[in-house]
Short mmCIF file of C-alpha atoms in Angstrom, two decimals:
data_model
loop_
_atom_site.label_atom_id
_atom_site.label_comp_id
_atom_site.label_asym_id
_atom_site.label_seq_id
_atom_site.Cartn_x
_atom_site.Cartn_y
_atom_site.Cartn_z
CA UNK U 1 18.31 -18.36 -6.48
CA UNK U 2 16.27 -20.65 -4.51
CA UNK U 3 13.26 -19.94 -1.91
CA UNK U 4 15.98 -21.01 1.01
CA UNK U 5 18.55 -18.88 -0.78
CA UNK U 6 15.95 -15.97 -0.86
CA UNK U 7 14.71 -15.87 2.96
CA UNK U 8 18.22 -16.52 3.86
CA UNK U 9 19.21 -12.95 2.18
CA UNK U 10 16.38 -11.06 3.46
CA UNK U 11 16.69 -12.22 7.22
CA UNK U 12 20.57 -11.16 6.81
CA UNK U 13 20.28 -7.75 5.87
CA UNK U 14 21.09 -5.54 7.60
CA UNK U 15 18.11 -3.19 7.04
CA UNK U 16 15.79 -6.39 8.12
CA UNK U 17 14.20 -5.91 11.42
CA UNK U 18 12.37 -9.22 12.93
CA UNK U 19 8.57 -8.79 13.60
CA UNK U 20 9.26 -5.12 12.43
CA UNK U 21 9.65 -4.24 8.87
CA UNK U 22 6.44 -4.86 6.81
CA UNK U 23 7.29 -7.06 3.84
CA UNK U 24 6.01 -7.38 -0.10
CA UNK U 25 6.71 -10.17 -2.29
CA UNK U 26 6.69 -10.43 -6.16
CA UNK U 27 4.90 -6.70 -6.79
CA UNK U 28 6.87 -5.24 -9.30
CA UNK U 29 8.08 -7.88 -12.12
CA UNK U 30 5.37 -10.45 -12.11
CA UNK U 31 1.98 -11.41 -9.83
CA UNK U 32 2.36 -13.29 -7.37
CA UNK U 33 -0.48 -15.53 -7.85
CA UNK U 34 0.71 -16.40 -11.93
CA UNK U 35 0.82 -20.27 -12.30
CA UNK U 36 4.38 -20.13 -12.34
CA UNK U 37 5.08 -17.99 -9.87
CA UNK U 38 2.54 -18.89 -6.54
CA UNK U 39 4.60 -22.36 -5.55
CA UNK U 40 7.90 -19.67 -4.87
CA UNK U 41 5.06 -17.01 -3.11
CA UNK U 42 3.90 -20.10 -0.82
CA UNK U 43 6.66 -21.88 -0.31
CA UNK U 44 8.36 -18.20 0.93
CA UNK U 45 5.86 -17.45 3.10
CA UNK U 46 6.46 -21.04 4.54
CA UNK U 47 10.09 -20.40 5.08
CA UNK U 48 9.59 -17.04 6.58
CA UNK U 49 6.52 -17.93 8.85
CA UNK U 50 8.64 -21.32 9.89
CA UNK U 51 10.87 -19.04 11.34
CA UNK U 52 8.41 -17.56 13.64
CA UNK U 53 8.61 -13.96 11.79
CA UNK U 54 5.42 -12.11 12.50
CA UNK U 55 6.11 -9.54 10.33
CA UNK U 56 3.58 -7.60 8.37
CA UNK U 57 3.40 -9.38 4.44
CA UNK U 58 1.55 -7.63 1.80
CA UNK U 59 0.86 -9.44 -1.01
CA UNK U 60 -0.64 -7.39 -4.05
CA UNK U 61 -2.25 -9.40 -6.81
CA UNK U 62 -4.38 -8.97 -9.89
CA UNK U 63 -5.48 -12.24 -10.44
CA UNK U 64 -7.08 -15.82 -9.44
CA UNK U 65 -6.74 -16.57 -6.25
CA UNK U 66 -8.18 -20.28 -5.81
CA UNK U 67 -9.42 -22.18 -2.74
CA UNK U 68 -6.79 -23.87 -2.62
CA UNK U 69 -4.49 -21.37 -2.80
CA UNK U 70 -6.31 -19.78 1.15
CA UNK U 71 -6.34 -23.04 2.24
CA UNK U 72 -2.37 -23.02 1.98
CA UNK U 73 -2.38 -19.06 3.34
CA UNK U 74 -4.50 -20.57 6.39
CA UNK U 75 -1.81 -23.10 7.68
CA UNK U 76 0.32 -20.35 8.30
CA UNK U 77 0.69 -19.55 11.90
CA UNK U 78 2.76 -16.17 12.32
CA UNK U 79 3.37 -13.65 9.58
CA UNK U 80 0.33 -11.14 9.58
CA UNK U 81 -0.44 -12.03 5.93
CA UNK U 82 -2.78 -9.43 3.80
CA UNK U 83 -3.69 -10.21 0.17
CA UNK U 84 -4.51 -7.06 -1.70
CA UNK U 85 -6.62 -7.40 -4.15
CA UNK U 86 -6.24 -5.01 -6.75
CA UNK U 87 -9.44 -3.86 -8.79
CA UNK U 88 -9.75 -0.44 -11.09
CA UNK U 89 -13.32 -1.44 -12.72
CA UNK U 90 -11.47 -0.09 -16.31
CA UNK U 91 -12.80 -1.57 -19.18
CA UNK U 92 -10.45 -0.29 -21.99
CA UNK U 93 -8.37 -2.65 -22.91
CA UNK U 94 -5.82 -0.57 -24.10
CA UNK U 95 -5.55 0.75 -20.66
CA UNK U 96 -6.31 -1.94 -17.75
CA UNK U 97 -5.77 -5.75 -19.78
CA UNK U 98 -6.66 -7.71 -17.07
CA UNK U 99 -10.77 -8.46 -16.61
CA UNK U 100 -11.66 -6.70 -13.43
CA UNK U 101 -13.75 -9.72 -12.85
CA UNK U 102 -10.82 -11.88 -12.13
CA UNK U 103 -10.42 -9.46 -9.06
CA UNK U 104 -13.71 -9.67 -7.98
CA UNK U 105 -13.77 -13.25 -7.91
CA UNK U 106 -10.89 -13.59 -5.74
CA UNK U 107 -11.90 -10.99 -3.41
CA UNK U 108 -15.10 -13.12 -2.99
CA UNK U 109 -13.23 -16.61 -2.83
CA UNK U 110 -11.08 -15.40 -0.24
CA UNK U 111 -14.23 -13.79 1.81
CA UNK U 112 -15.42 -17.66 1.80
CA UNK U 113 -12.45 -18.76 2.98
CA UNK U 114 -10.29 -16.70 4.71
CA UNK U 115 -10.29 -15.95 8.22
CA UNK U 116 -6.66 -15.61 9.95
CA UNK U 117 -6.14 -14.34 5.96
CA UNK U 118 -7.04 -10.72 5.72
CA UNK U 119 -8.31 -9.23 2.45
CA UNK U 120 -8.14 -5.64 1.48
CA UNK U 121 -9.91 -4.22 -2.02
CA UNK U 122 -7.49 -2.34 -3.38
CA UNK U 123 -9.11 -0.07 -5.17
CA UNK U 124 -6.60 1.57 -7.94
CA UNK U 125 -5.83 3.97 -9.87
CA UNK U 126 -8.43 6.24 -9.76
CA UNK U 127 -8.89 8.23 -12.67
CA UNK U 128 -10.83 11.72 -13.18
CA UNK U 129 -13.16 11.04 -15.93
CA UNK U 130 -12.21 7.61 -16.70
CA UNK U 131 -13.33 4.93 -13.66
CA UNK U 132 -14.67 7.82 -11.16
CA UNK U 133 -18.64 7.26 -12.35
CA UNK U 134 -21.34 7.14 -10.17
CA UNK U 135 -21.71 3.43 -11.85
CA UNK U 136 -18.61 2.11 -10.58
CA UNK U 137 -18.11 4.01 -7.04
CA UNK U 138 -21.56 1.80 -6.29
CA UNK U 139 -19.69 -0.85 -7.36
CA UNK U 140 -16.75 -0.75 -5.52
CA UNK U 141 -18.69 0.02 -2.55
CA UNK U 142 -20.62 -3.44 -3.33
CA UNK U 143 -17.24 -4.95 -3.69
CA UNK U 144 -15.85 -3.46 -0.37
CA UNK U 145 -18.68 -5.98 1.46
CA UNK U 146 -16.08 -8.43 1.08
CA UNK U 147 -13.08 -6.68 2.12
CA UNK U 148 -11.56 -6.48 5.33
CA UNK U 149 -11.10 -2.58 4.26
CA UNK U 150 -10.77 -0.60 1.16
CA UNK U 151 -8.02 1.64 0.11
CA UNK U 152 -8.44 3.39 -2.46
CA UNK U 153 -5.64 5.72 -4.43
CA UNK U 154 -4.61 7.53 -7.74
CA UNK U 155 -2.61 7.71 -10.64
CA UNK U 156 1.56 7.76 -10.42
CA UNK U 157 1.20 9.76 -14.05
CA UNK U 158 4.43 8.82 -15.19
CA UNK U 159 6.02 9.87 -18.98
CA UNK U 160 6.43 5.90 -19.56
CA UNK U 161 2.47 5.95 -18.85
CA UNK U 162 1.98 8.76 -20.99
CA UNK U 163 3.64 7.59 -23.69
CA UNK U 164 2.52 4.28 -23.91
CA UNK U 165 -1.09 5.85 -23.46
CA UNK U 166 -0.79 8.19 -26.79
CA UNK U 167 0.97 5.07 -28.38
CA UNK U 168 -2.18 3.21 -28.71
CA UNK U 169 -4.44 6.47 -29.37
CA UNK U 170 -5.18 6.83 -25.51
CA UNK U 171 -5.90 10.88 -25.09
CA UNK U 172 -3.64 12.09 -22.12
CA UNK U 173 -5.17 11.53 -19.05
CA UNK U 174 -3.47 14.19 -17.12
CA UNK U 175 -1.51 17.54 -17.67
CA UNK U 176 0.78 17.42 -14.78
CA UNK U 177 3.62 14.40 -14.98
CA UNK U 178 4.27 14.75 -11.05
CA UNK U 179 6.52 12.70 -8.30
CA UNK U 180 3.32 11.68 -6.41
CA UNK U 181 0.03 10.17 -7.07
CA UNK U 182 -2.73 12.50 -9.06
CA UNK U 183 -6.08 12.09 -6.77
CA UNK U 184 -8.24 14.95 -7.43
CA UNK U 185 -10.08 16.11 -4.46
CA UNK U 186 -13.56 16.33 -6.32
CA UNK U 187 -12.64 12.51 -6.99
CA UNK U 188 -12.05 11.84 -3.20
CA UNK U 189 -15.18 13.62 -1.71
CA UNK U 190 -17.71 12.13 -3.95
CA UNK U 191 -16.36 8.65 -2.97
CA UNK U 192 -15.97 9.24 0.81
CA UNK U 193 -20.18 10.45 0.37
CA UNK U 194 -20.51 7.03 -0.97
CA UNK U 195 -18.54 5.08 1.15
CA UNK U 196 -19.86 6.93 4.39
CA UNK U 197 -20.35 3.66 6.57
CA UNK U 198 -17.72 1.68 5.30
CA UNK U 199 -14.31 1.44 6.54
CA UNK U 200 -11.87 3.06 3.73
CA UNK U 201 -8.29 4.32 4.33
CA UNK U 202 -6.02 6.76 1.72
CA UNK U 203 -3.19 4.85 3.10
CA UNK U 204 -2.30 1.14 2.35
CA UNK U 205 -0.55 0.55 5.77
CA UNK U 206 -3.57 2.35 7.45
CA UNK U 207 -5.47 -0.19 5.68
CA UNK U 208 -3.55 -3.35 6.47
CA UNK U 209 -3.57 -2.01 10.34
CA UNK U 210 -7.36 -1.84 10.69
CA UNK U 211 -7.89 -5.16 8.55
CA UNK U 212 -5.52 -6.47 11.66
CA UNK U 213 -6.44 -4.56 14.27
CA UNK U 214 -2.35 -3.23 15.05
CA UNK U 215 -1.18 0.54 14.53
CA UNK U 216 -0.15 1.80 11.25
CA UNK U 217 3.56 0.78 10.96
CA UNK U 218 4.09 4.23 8.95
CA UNK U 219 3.04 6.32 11.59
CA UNK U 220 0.34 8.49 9.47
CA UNK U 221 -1.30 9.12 12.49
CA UNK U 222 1.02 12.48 13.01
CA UNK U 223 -0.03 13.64 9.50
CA UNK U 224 -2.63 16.59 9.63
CA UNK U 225 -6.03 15.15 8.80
CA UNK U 226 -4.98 12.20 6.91
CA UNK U 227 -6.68 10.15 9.26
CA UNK U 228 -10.30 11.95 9.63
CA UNK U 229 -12.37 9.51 7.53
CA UNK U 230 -10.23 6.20 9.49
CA UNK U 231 -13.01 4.60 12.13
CA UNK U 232 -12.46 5.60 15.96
CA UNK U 233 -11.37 2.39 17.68
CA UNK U 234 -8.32 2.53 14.80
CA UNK U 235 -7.51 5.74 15.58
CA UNK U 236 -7.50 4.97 19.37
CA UNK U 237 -4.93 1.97 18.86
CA UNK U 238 -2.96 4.24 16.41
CA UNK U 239 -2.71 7.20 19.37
CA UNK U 240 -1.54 4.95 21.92
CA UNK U 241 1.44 3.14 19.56
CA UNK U 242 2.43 7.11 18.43
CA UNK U 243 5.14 7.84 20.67
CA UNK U 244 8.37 10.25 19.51
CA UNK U 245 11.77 8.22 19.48
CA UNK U 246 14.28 9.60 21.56
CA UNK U 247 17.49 11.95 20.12
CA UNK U 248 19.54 9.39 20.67
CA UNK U 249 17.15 6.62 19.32
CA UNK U 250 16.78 8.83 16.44
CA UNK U 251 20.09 9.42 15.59
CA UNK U 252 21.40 5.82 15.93
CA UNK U 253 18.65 4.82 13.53
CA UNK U 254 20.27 7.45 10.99
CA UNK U 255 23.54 6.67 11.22
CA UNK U 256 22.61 3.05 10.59
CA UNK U 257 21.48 4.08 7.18
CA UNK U 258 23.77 6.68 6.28
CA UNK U 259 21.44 9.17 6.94
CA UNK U 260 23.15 12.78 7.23
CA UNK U 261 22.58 13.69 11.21
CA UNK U 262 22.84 17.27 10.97
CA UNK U 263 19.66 18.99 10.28
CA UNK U 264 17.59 15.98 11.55
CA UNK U 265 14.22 17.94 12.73
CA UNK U 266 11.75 16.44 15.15
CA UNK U 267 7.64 17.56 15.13
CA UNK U 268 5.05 16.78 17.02
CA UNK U 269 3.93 13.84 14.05
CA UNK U 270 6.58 13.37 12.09
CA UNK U 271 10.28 13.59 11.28
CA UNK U 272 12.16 15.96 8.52
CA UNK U 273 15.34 14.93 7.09
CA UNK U 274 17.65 15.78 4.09
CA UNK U 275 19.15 14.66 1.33
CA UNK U 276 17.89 10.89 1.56
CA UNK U 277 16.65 8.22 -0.40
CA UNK U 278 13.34 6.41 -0.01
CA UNK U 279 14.91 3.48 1.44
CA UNK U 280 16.58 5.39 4.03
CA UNK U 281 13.62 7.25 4.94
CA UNK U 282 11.17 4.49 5.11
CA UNK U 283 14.13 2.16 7.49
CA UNK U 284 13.41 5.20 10.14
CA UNK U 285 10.17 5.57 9.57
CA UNK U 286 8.96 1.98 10.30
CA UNK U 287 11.82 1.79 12.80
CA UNK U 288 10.04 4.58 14.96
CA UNK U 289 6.83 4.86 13.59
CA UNK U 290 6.43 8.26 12.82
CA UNK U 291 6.22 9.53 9.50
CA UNK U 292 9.94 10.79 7.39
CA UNK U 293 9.54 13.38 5.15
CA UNK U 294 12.49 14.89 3.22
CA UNK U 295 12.63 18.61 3.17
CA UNK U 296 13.25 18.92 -0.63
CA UNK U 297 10.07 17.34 -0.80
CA UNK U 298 7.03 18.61 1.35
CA UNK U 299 3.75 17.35 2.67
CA UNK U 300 1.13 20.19 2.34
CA UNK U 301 -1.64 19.92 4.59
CA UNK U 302 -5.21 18.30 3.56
CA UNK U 303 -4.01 16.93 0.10
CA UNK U 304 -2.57 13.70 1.58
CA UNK U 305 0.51 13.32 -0.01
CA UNK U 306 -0.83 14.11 -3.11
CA UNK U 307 0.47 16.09 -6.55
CA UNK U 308 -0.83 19.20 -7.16
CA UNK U 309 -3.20 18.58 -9.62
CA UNK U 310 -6.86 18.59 -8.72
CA UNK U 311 -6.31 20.15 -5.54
CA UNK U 312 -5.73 23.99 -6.57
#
């Protein structure tokens, strides 16, 4: 499939929203910035941006982002384009086999040269007892001087993980093999101490918003005390774009999905639904901007969206 063929596709489906739904590129199968991969992210992001799209674009990458490669980012004119940097400071091999350092030179080659380009350290995963030192919050926090904003998250502890962990003599690095992200609180508090002046965000789209100076697209806004460490202006231009949908607003946006209708439940910051997929939950949920939650699968106040573990 070509780049044409590609853009084509995505600004014909019918889940596509123009100027709405916040886009990725090439962050599962490959890196977007890989030799052979970076002409397709480009020339995409030329296609889309040609089309006067200014949708939110994430792009998440490991590795070498050159001059050259901003300069190109720079001439476009419309998509709100965010490179994510993504750094864990792991040394093990085994573990992280990418040099850290790659990361940190990009961050700092796109602080050079960036400016309608914003840059976010992504700051990932964080693991108890393995890249939580006092060492390498300090340098993360040196790192974050060249960020737009930090996020920083933990560990989807997965059995593939854990298996391919104890497969090259890697001790487990968790009990608990959860649906969501392990983030022990101890971890959280001793790096919100260090990063007290700095802006840094347990949500990626909170992140992206303040690097841009928009509302959070995902609506975290109506999530009890998710946003208590985000900085005050952000929060004021979050508050202001955090208005309910209407029933009927609501319920159209279901039914476009497949969502069931019955059972729908509206709260003062956020929407509960049932049985649904991901997909279907995250088309309402940047379609109103209030968080969608399934009921089968709680949020429990102060742990963020987080698993269990390390917060009990």
């Amino acid at each position: 499939m070509s780049d044409e063929q590609a853009v084509d596709q995505l600004v014909r489906h019918p889940a596509f929203r123009a100027h709405d739904t916040p886009l990725q590129i090439f962050n599962r199968a490959t890196d977007p910035f890989l030799p052979r991969v970076k002409d397709h992210l480009h020339r995409t992001l030329e296609l889309l941006d040609e089309l006067g799209l200014t949708n939110h674009m994430l792009v998440i990458t490991r590795w070498h982002v050159l001059e050259d490669d901003v300069a190109r980012l720079e001439r476009l004119q419309n998509l709100k384009v965010t490179i994510l940097v993504t750094w864990s400071g792991i040394s093990d091999p085994r573990i992280e086999p990418i040099d850290s350092s790659i990361a940190q030179k990009s961050l700092k080659t796109l602080a050079a040269f960036a400016s309608r380009t914003r840059r976010i350290l992504y700051w990932r995963p964080i693991v108890k007892g393995l890249n939580d030192t006092d060492d390498l919050i300090a340098e993360a926090h040196s790192m974050s001087q060249f960020a737009d904003a930090t996020v920083f998250t933990g560990l989807f502890h997965r059995e593939q993980i854990r298996d391919y962990l104890r497969s090259v003599n890697v001790p487990d690095l968790y009990e608990m093999v959860p649906r969501r992200k392990i983030f022990p609180r101890e971890v959280e508090d001793r790096i919100l101490k260090a990063f007290s002046n700095t802006p840094i965000f347990r949500k990626t789209s909170c992140g992206v918003a303040y690097a841009h100076g928009v509302h959070d697209y995902n609506g975290h806004l109506g999530i009890e005390r998710i946003c208590d460490i985000c900085p005050a202006d952000q929060v004021k231009i979050c508050t202001a774009a955090h208005k309910p949908p209407t029933q009927l607003q609501l319920l159209n946006f279901a039914k476009e999905v497949g969502l069931e209708v019955d059972g729908i439940e509206v709260f003062p910051g956020h929407i509960v639904v049932g049985n649904s997929t991901e997909q279907q939950r995250y088309f309402v949920q940047h379609a109103t901007g209030f968080q969608v939650h399934d009921r089968a699968h709680p949020h429990f106040p102060g742990r963020h969206g987080r698993a269990e573990e390390g917060w009990t």
